């Protein structure tokens, strides 16, 4: 790969690649010019020696990584750089429940980073969530939907607030779902005790995502399908899946793909500990212990986000779930891009889209990353790669 410090040639041709497209794997060359995928280009040739090229990963739900948290905008660069080095070229930064002032400050700071293109938007995970399904959110800070607070956050987000997770059974929740949809903020159903009927009412009101399906929601029972069955059965709804082998067991993850296919979006829900190994961390105001790669609230058993990258989630979809590589790539890129409404620009390796991609070896490990046609200097971040 060319030295990223040099001025990039006008074009690049990745030769001898196995290009992972939405409908299969095509051996051949991938042409890049002016940061976009094209049908032809002149410039440097880079021989990939048969390695896979997949579209850059789109992570629509991630809290941090490499010791850094999106809750603290001054740390956001570190988290985004870590995930970018692992192939995530589009990031929606997620904020856990905080006080009104904390959320206002975080949204304000993250909106600056979104304007700079470091992240693609902001996801408010809360604060309008169920006490019974609060997971790693501080139950003392959960509150009923507050339209005035939400509209204030929309203003502070300056067009970069992309998604909000809401428990639709809370008083006023469906109004907030409608307001969010009208404001261009994708309403998502999650951290919820909702019945199936209430979840369906939220989807009818404009909710289009189920936040980490199965986790922090009323479980599926064969006589009461709840929000899980409602989401899996609704063709309008994208379901997020934390495919880390901890949050959802492979047999159940396979069921989600069997039921919802191209509507399953892999997410990391990664917190600051991703890439850092075992230790003690913070998620919002909560203390989190990571032991054997598993993040849990200190002194408890509640799972508190993951420690994976999208590259891990993608690889596990192939190795643990048995998905064809193109289906795993779709779940890691095109499906979340569609859910976010940015699939005209990212999500697949098709002419006209941004040249956002990851190069993978035979073991599906990331060897190189490109964002808008520029090679990402991974070595500075990952040390040994
Ligand atoms: Zn989360």
GROMACS .gro file of C-alpha atoms and ligand atoms in nm:
model
  386
    1UNK     CA    1   0.000   0.000   0.000
    2UNK     CA    2   0.126   0.354  -0.067
    3UNK     CA    3   0.268   0.563   0.212
    4UNK     CA    4  -0.031   0.752   0.356
    5UNK     CA    5   0.188   1.056   0.424
    6UNK     CA    6   0.247   1.107   0.054
    7UNK     CA    7   0.003   1.297  -0.160
    8UNK     CA    8  -0.227   1.028  -0.296
    9UNK     CA    9  -0.220   0.954  -0.667
   10UNK     CA   10  -0.537   1.059  -0.845
   11UNK     CA   11  -0.637   0.698  -0.874
   12UNK     CA   12  -0.565   0.356  -0.728
   13UNK     CA   13  -0.631   0.009  -0.866
   14UNK     CA   14  -0.654  -0.277  -0.620
   15UNK     CA   15  -0.560  -0.576  -0.835
   16UNK     CA   16  -0.597  -0.949  -0.780
   17UNK     CA   17  -0.865  -0.895  -0.516
   18UNK     CA   18  -1.163  -1.100  -0.407
   19UNK     CA   19  -1.426  -0.825  -0.405
   20UNK     CA   20  -1.718  -0.891  -0.172
   21UNK     CA   21  -2.031  -0.749  -0.337
   22UNK     CA   22  -2.388  -0.766  -0.204
   23UNK     CA   23  -2.470  -1.065  -0.427
   24UNK     CA   24  -2.144  -1.258  -0.406
   25UNK     CA   25  -1.766  -1.256  -0.433
   26UNK     CA   26  -1.610  -1.144  -0.761
   27UNK     CA   27  -1.239  -1.190  -0.828
   28UNK     CA   28  -1.078  -0.898  -1.009
   29UNK     CA   29  -0.971  -0.537  -0.979
   30UNK     CA   30  -1.130  -0.252  -0.785
   31UNK     CA   31  -1.085   0.096  -0.929
   32UNK     CA   32  -1.069   0.406  -0.711
   33UNK     CA   33  -1.050   0.772  -0.817
   34UNK     CA   34  -1.104   1.093  -0.621
   35UNK     CA   35  -1.201   0.896  -0.314
   36UNK     CA   36  -1.478   0.707  -0.493
   37UNK     CA   37  -1.516   0.361  -0.640
   38UNK     CA   38  -1.523   0.387  -1.020
   39UNK     CA   39  -1.546   0.159  -1.319
   40UNK     CA   40  -1.197   0.259  -1.440
   41UNK     CA   41  -0.904   0.451  -1.295
   42UNK     CA   42  -0.543   0.539  -1.368
   43UNK     CA   43  -0.288   0.541  -1.088
   44UNK     CA   44  -0.098   0.316  -0.850
   45UNK     CA   45  -0.162  -0.055  -0.876
   46UNK     CA   46  -0.169  -0.245  -0.550
   47UNK     CA   47  -0.155  -0.624  -0.575
   48UNK     CA   48  -0.377  -0.773  -0.304
   49UNK     CA   49  -0.263  -1.128  -0.380
   50UNK     CA   50  -0.612  -1.272  -0.356
   51UNK     CA   51  -0.714  -1.102  -0.033
   52UNK     CA   52  -1.077  -1.012   0.029
   53UNK     CA   53  -1.202  -0.656  -0.002
   54UNK     CA   54  -1.519  -0.580   0.194
   55UNK     CA   55  -1.707  -0.251   0.225
   56UNK     CA   56  -1.596  -0.047   0.524
   57UNK     CA   57  -1.798  -0.140   0.830
   58UNK     CA   58  -2.086   0.083   0.942
   59UNK     CA   59  -2.131   0.067   1.319
   60UNK     CA   60  -2.458   0.232   1.415
   61UNK     CA   61  -2.419   0.164   1.787
   62UNK     CA   62  -2.084   0.209   1.964
   63UNK     CA   63  -1.987   0.384   2.288
   64UNK     CA   64  -1.609   0.391   2.264
   65UNK     CA   65  -1.287   0.194   2.238
   66UNK     CA   66  -0.914   0.202   2.315
   67UNK     CA   67  -0.988   0.339   2.661
   68UNK     CA   68  -1.188   0.631   2.522
   69UNK     CA   69  -1.560   0.705   2.551
   70UNK     CA   70  -1.793   0.905   2.328
   71UNK     CA   71  -1.955   1.027   2.649
   72UNK     CA   72  -1.647   1.252   2.674
   73UNK     CA   73  -1.618   1.429   2.336
   74UNK     CA   74  -1.256   1.522   2.408
   75UNK     CA   75  -1.182   1.145   2.396
   76UNK     CA   76  -1.385   1.075   2.086
   77UNK     CA   77  -1.094   1.101   1.842
   78UNK     CA   78  -0.920   0.810   2.013
   79UNK     CA   79  -1.226   0.589   2.003
   80UNK     CA   80  -1.302   0.670   1.639
   81UNK     CA   81  -0.940   0.615   1.533
   82UNK     CA   82  -0.931   0.277   1.707
   83UNK     CA   83  -1.245   0.151   1.534
   84UNK     CA   84  -1.140   0.303   1.200
   85UNK     CA   85  -0.814   0.110   1.222
   86UNK     CA   86  -1.025  -0.207   1.253
   87UNK     CA   87  -1.229  -0.126   0.944
   88UNK     CA   88  -1.519   0.081   1.078
   89UNK     CA   89  -1.530   0.367   0.830
   90UNK     CA   90  -1.872   0.498   0.942
   91UNK     CA   91  -1.949   0.544   1.311
   92UNK     CA   92  -2.262   0.654   1.493
   93UNK     CA   93  -2.145   0.753   1.841
   94UNK     CA   94  -2.381   0.631   2.113
   95UNK     CA   95  -2.446   0.812   2.441
   96UNK     CA   96  -2.578   0.632   2.745
   97UNK     CA   97  -2.824   0.797   2.980
   98UNK     CA   98  -2.690   1.103   3.159
   99UNK     CA   99  -2.819   1.412   3.334
  100UNK     CA  100  -2.980   1.672   3.107
  101UNK     CA  101  -2.664   1.884   3.126
  102UNK     CA  102  -2.432   1.589   3.056
  103UNK     CA  103  -2.631   1.492   2.748
  104UNK     CA  104  -2.646   1.852   2.625
  105UNK     CA  105  -2.269   1.889   2.663
  106UNK     CA  106  -2.195   1.556   2.497
  107UNK     CA  107  -2.431   1.619   2.203
  108UNK     CA  108  -2.279   1.965   2.153
  109UNK     CA  109  -1.926   1.826   2.149
  110UNK     CA  110  -2.006   1.529   1.928
  111UNK     CA  111  -2.191   1.751   1.679
  112UNK     CA  112  -1.860   1.932   1.619
  113UNK     CA  113  -1.688   1.599   1.549
  114UNK     CA  114  -1.971   1.496   1.317
  115UNK     CA  115  -1.938   1.826   1.130
  116UNK     CA  116  -1.566   1.742   1.088
  117UNK     CA  117  -1.658   1.399   0.948
  118UNK     CA  118  -1.492   1.202   1.226
  119UNK     CA  119  -1.824   1.042   1.316
  120UNK     CA  120  -2.136   1.013   1.101
  121UNK     CA  121  -2.381   1.108   1.371
  122UNK     CA  122  -2.502   1.064   1.727
  123UNK     CA  123  -2.730   0.804   1.886
  124UNK     CA  124  -2.902   0.887   2.211
  125UNK     CA  125  -2.946   0.558   2.396
  126UNK     CA  126  -3.187   0.696   2.652
  127UNK     CA  127  -3.268   0.866   2.877
  128UNK     CA  128  -3.631   0.758   2.812
  129UNK     CA  129  -3.585   0.389   2.892
  130UNK     CA  130  -3.749   0.125   3.110
  131UNK     CA  131  -3.630   0.089   3.469
  132UNK     CA  132  -3.695  -0.284   3.438
  133UNK     CA  133  -3.464  -0.314   3.135
  134UNK     CA  134  -3.206  -0.048   3.214
  135UNK     CA  135  -2.903  -0.274   3.160
  136UNK     CA  136  -2.593  -0.062   3.219
  137UNK     CA  137  -2.784   0.267   3.233
  138UNK     CA  138  -2.800   0.443   3.570
  139UNK     CA  139  -3.162   0.381   3.679
  140UNK     CA  140  -3.160   0.701   3.885
  141UNK     CA  141  -3.117   0.908   3.567
  142UNK     CA  142  -3.390   0.744   3.357
  143UNK     CA  143  -3.689   0.969   3.301
  144UNK     CA  144  -4.020   0.991   3.119
  145UNK     CA  145  -4.010   1.118   2.761
  146UNK     CA  146  -3.963   1.495   2.766
  147UNK     CA  147  -4.042   1.660   2.433
  148UNK     CA  148  -3.885   1.991   2.533
  149UNK     CA  149  -3.558   1.827   2.638
  150UNK     CA  150  -3.554   1.620   2.320
  151UNK     CA  151  -3.611   1.924   2.097
  152UNK     CA  152  -3.330   2.102   2.278
  153UNK     CA  153  -3.096   1.810   2.205
  154UNK     CA  154  -3.205   1.810   1.839
  155UNK     CA  155  -3.106   2.178   1.818
  156UNK     CA  156  -2.771   2.117   1.988
  157UNK     CA  157  -2.709   1.826   1.749
  158UNK     CA  158  -2.729   2.062   1.447
  159UNK     CA  159  -2.854   1.790   1.213
  160UNK     CA  160  -2.616   1.523   1.345
  161UNK     CA  161  -2.852   1.354   1.592
  162UNK     CA  162  -2.934   1.040   1.391
  163UNK     CA  163  -3.113   0.803   1.628
  164UNK     CA  164  -3.279   0.782   1.970
  165UNK     CA  165  -3.364   0.463   2.159
  166UNK     CA  166  -3.694   0.482   2.345
  167UNK     CA  167  -3.901   0.243   2.558
  168UNK     CA  168  -4.238   0.285   2.385
  169UNK     CA  169  -4.446   0.185   2.689
  170UNK     CA  170  -4.346   0.500   2.879
  171UNK     CA  171  -4.600   0.786   2.903
  172UNK     CA  172  -4.571   1.013   2.601
  173UNK     CA  173  -4.330   0.780   2.424
  174UNK     CA  174  -4.530   0.748   2.103
  175UNK     CA  175  -4.550   1.128   2.074
  176UNK     CA  176  -4.175   1.140   2.109
  177UNK     CA  177  -4.139   0.868   1.842
  178UNK     CA  178  -4.345   1.081   1.603
  179UNK     CA  179  -4.154   1.400   1.689
  180UNK     CA  180  -3.821   1.224   1.639
  181UNK     CA  181  -3.927   1.086   1.302
  182UNK     CA  182  -4.047   1.433   1.196
  183UNK     CA  183  -3.713   1.582   1.305
  184UNK     CA  184  -3.517   1.328   1.097
  185UNK     CA  185  -3.398   1.137   1.405
  186UNK     CA  186  -3.456   0.762   1.366
  187UNK     CA  187  -3.668   0.634   1.654
  188UNK     CA  188  -3.548   0.298   1.786
  189UNK     CA  189  -3.728   0.063   2.025
  190UNK     CA  190  -3.510  -0.069   2.306
  191UNK     CA  191  -3.443  -0.107   2.678
  192UNK     CA  192  -3.812  -0.190   2.695
  193UNK     CA  193  -4.074  -0.401   2.872
  194UNK     CA  194  -4.322  -0.326   2.592
  195UNK     CA  195  -4.579  -0.580   2.481
  196UNK     CA  196  -4.588  -0.680   2.117
  197UNK     CA  197  -4.886  -0.448   2.062
  198UNK     CA  198  -4.701  -0.150   2.210
  199UNK     CA  199  -4.391  -0.224   2.004
  200UNK     CA  200  -4.606  -0.249   1.690
  201UNK     CA  201  -4.767   0.086   1.779
  202UNK     CA  202  -4.417   0.237   1.799
  203UNK     CA  203  -4.325   0.096   1.458
  204UNK     CA  204  -4.651   0.231   1.316
  205UNK     CA  205  -4.564   0.571   1.469
  206UNK     CA  206  -4.229   0.575   1.287
  207UNK     CA  207  -3.980   0.364   1.485
  208UNK     CA  208  -3.753   0.184   1.237
  209UNK     CA  209  -3.486   0.012   1.448
  210UNK     CA  210  -3.484  -0.242   1.732
  211UNK     CA  211  -3.189  -0.158   1.957
  212UNK     CA  212  -2.968  -0.463   2.025
  213UNK     CA  213  -3.246  -0.715   1.962
  214UNK     CA  214  -3.286  -0.967   2.248
  215UNK     CA  215  -3.075  -0.764   2.493
  216UNK     CA  216  -3.245  -0.533   2.746
  217UNK     CA  217  -3.595  -0.607   2.623
  218UNK     CA  218  -3.884  -0.834   2.723
  219UNK     CA  219  -3.779  -1.180   2.608
  220UNK     CA  220  -3.955  -1.377   2.339
  221UNK     CA  221  -4.209  -1.625   2.470
  222UNK     CA  222  -4.403  -1.849   2.237
  223UNK     CA  223  -4.737  -1.721   2.372
  224UNK     CA  224  -4.619  -1.359   2.407
  225UNK     CA  225  -4.376  -1.261   2.135
  226UNK     CA  226  -4.322  -0.912   2.273
  227UNK     CA  227  -4.100  -0.657   2.099
  228UNK     CA  228  -3.867  -0.924   1.957
  229UNK     CA  229  -4.135  -1.095   1.746
  230UNK     CA  230  -4.284  -0.755   1.656
  231UNK     CA  231  -3.947  -0.634   1.522
  232UNK     CA  232  -3.852  -0.956   1.345
  233UNK     CA  233  -4.188  -0.969   1.169
  234UNK     CA  234  -4.196  -0.604   1.053
  235UNK     CA  235  -4.034  -0.549   0.711
  236UNK     CA  236  -3.983  -0.179   0.796
  237UNK     CA  237  -3.762  -0.252   1.095
  238UNK     CA  238  -3.384  -0.303   1.110
  239UNK     CA  239  -3.276  -0.517   1.405
  240UNK     CA  240  -2.940  -0.456   1.569
  241UNK     CA  241  -2.744  -0.763   1.680
  242UNK     CA  242  -2.442  -0.770   1.913
  243UNK     CA  243  -2.260  -1.067   1.763
  244UNK     CA  244  -1.987  -1.108   2.024
  245UNK     CA  245  -2.075  -1.461   2.137
  246UNK     CA  246  -2.171  -1.320   2.480
  247UNK     CA  247  -2.484  -1.107   2.432
  248UNK     CA  248  -2.664  -1.349   2.198
  249UNK     CA  249  -2.575  -1.714   2.155
  250UNK     CA  250  -2.501  -1.826   1.798
  251UNK     CA  251  -2.815  -2.042   1.769
  252UNK     CA  252  -3.034  -1.740   1.849
  253UNK     CA  253  -2.833  -1.509   1.624
  254UNK     CA  254  -2.892  -1.757   1.341
  255UNK     CA  255  -3.266  -1.740   1.412
  256UNK     CA  256  -3.253  -1.361   1.377
  257UNK     CA  257  -3.086  -1.392   1.037
  258UNK     CA  258  -3.333  -1.662   0.931
  259UNK     CA  259  -3.626  -1.442   1.030
  260UNK     CA  260  -3.505  -1.099   0.924
  261UNK     CA  261  -3.224  -1.165   0.671
  262UNK     CA  262  -3.114  -0.838   0.516
  263UNK     CA  263  -3.271  -0.641   0.804
  264UNK     CA  264  -3.012  -0.761   1.058
  265UNK     CA  265  -2.744  -0.500   1.130
  266UNK     CA  266  -2.436  -0.609   1.319
  267UNK     CA  267  -2.330  -0.359   1.586
  268UNK     CA  268  -2.052  -0.364   1.843
  269UNK     CA  269  -2.215  -0.170   2.132
  270UNK     CA  270  -1.845  -0.152   2.226
  271UNK     CA  271  -1.741   0.047   2.529
  272UNK     CA  272  -1.406   0.201   2.621
  273UNK     CA  273  -1.255  -0.139   2.707
  274UNK     CA  274  -1.262  -0.255   2.344
  275UNK     CA  275  -0.901  -0.316   2.245
  276UNK     CA  276  -0.776  -0.266   2.601
  277UNK     CA  277  -0.794  -0.608   2.766
  278UNK     CA  278  -0.933  -0.689   3.110
  279UNK     CA  279  -0.958  -0.415   3.372
  280UNK     CA  280  -1.188  -0.162   3.537
  281UNK     CA  281  -1.366   0.100   3.324
  282UNK     CA  282  -1.654   0.347   3.325
  283UNK     CA  283  -1.965   0.349   3.105
  284UNK     CA  284  -2.137   0.682   3.169
  285UNK     CA  285  -2.145   0.698   3.548
  286UNK     CA  286  -2.140   0.320   3.594
  287UNK     CA  287  -1.834   0.118   3.696
  288UNK     CA  288  -1.768  -0.172   3.463
  289UNK     CA  289  -1.539  -0.471   3.514
  290UNK     CA  290  -1.397  -0.652   3.212
  291UNK     CA  291  -1.290  -1.010   3.283
  292UNK     CA  292  -1.203  -1.254   3.003
  293UNK     CA  293  -1.324  -0.993   2.753
  294UNK     CA  294  -1.672  -0.985   2.909
  295UNK     CA  295  -1.790  -0.644   3.036
  296UNK     CA  296  -2.026  -0.645   3.336
  297UNK     CA  297  -2.144  -0.386   3.587
  298UNK     CA  298  -1.914  -0.387   3.889
  299UNK     CA  299  -2.046  -0.621   4.158
  300UNK     CA  300  -2.327  -0.746   3.934
  301UNK     CA  301  -2.401  -0.969   3.641
  302UNK     CA  302  -2.559  -0.720   3.400
  303UNK     CA  303  -2.366  -0.716   3.072
  304UNK     CA  304  -2.233  -0.367   3.005
  305UNK     CA  305  -2.158  -0.329   2.638
  306UNK     CA  306  -1.908  -0.535   2.446
  307UNK     CA  307  -1.535  -0.527   2.385
  308UNK     CA  308  -1.544  -0.626   2.019
  309UNK     CA  309  -1.478  -0.440   1.695
  310UNK     CA  310  -1.698  -0.461   1.387
  311UNK     CA  311  -1.423  -0.675   1.233
  312UNK     CA  312  -1.480  -0.925   1.515
  313UNK     CA  313  -1.859  -0.911   1.472
  314UNK     CA  314  -1.820  -0.965   1.097
  315UNK     CA  315  -1.572  -1.253   1.131
  316UNK     CA  316  -1.791  -1.426   1.391
  317UNK     CA  317  -2.089  -1.400   1.155
  318UNK     CA  318  -1.892  -1.617   0.911
  319UNK     CA  319  -1.710  -1.848   1.151
  320UNK     CA  320  -1.968  -1.891   1.431
  321UNK     CA  321  -2.298  -1.837   1.248
  322UNK     CA  322  -2.198  -1.989   0.916
  323UNK     CA  323  -2.311  -1.694   0.704
  324UNK     CA  324  -2.176  -1.657   0.349
  325UNK     CA  325  -1.915  -1.381   0.350
  326UNK     CA  326  -2.132  -1.153   0.137
  327UNK     CA  327  -2.422  -1.184   0.382
  328UNK     CA  328  -2.193  -1.105   0.677
  329UNK     CA  329  -2.055  -0.805   0.487
  330UNK     CA  330  -2.407  -0.683   0.414
  331UNK     CA  331  -2.503  -0.708   0.782
  332UNK     CA  332  -2.191  -0.512   0.873
  333UNK     CA  333  -2.225  -0.238   0.612
  334UNK     CA  334  -2.516  -0.214   0.366
  335UNK     CA  335  -2.794  -0.294   0.614
  336UNK     CA  336  -2.689  -0.035   0.874
  337UNK     CA  337  -2.618   0.216   0.594
  338UNK     CA  338  -2.972   0.166   0.465
  339UNK     CA  339  -3.117   0.201   0.814
  340UNK     CA  340  -2.931   0.532   0.848
  341UNK     CA  341  -3.033   0.650   0.501
  342UNK     CA  342  -2.673   0.686   0.381
  343UNK     CA  343  -2.654   0.386   0.148
  344UNK     CA  344  -2.625   0.606  -0.162
  345UNK     CA  345  -2.278   0.700  -0.035
  346UNK     CA  346  -2.152   0.402   0.169
  347UNK     CA  347  -2.235   0.037   0.243
  348UNK     CA  348  -2.117  -0.149  -0.066
  349UNK     CA  349  -1.829  -0.157  -0.316
  350UNK     CA  350  -2.025  -0.016  -0.607
  351UNK     CA  351  -1.925   0.261  -0.850
  352UNK     CA  352  -2.010   0.609  -0.726
  353UNK     CA  353  -1.986   0.524  -0.357
  354UNK     CA  354  -1.707   0.634  -0.125
  355UNK     CA  355  -1.395   0.413  -0.146
  356UNK     CA  356  -1.441   0.300   0.215
  357UNK     CA  357  -1.312  -0.055   0.249
  358UNK     CA  358  -1.123  -0.312   0.451
  359UNK     CA  359  -0.878  -0.567   0.312
  360UNK     CA  360  -0.894  -0.907   0.483
  361UNK     CA  361  -0.663  -1.207   0.482
  362UNK     CA  362  -0.782  -1.567   0.449
  363UNK     CA  363  -0.862  -1.574   0.823
  364UNK     CA  364  -1.081  -1.263   0.771
  365UNK     CA  365  -0.841  -1.047   0.974
  366UNK     CA  366  -0.815  -0.684   0.867
  367UNK     CA  367  -0.481  -0.606   0.704
  368UNK     CA  368  -0.555  -0.263   0.553
  369UNK     CA  369  -0.826  -0.001   0.570
  370UNK     CA  370  -0.916   0.275   0.327
  371UNK     CA  371  -1.149   0.568   0.391
  372UNK     CA  372  -1.251   0.778   0.093
  373UNK     CA  373  -0.965   0.630  -0.104
  374UNK     CA  374  -0.694   0.716   0.152
  375UNK     CA  375  -0.507   0.439   0.330
  376UNK     CA  376  -0.564   0.455   0.706
  377UNK     CA  377  -0.231   0.442   0.891
  378UNK     CA  378  -0.321   0.147   1.109
  379UNK     CA  379   0.034   0.077   1.228
  380UNK     CA  380   0.039   0.390   1.444
  381UNK     CA  381  -0.271   0.273   1.624
  382UNK     CA  382  -0.235  -0.102   1.635
  383UNK     CA  383   0.144  -0.121   1.678
  384UNK     CA  384   0.205  -0.465   1.537
  385UNK     CA  385  -0.010  -0.458   1.224
  386LIG    ZN1  386  -2.544   0.078   2.380
   0.00000   0.00000   0.00000
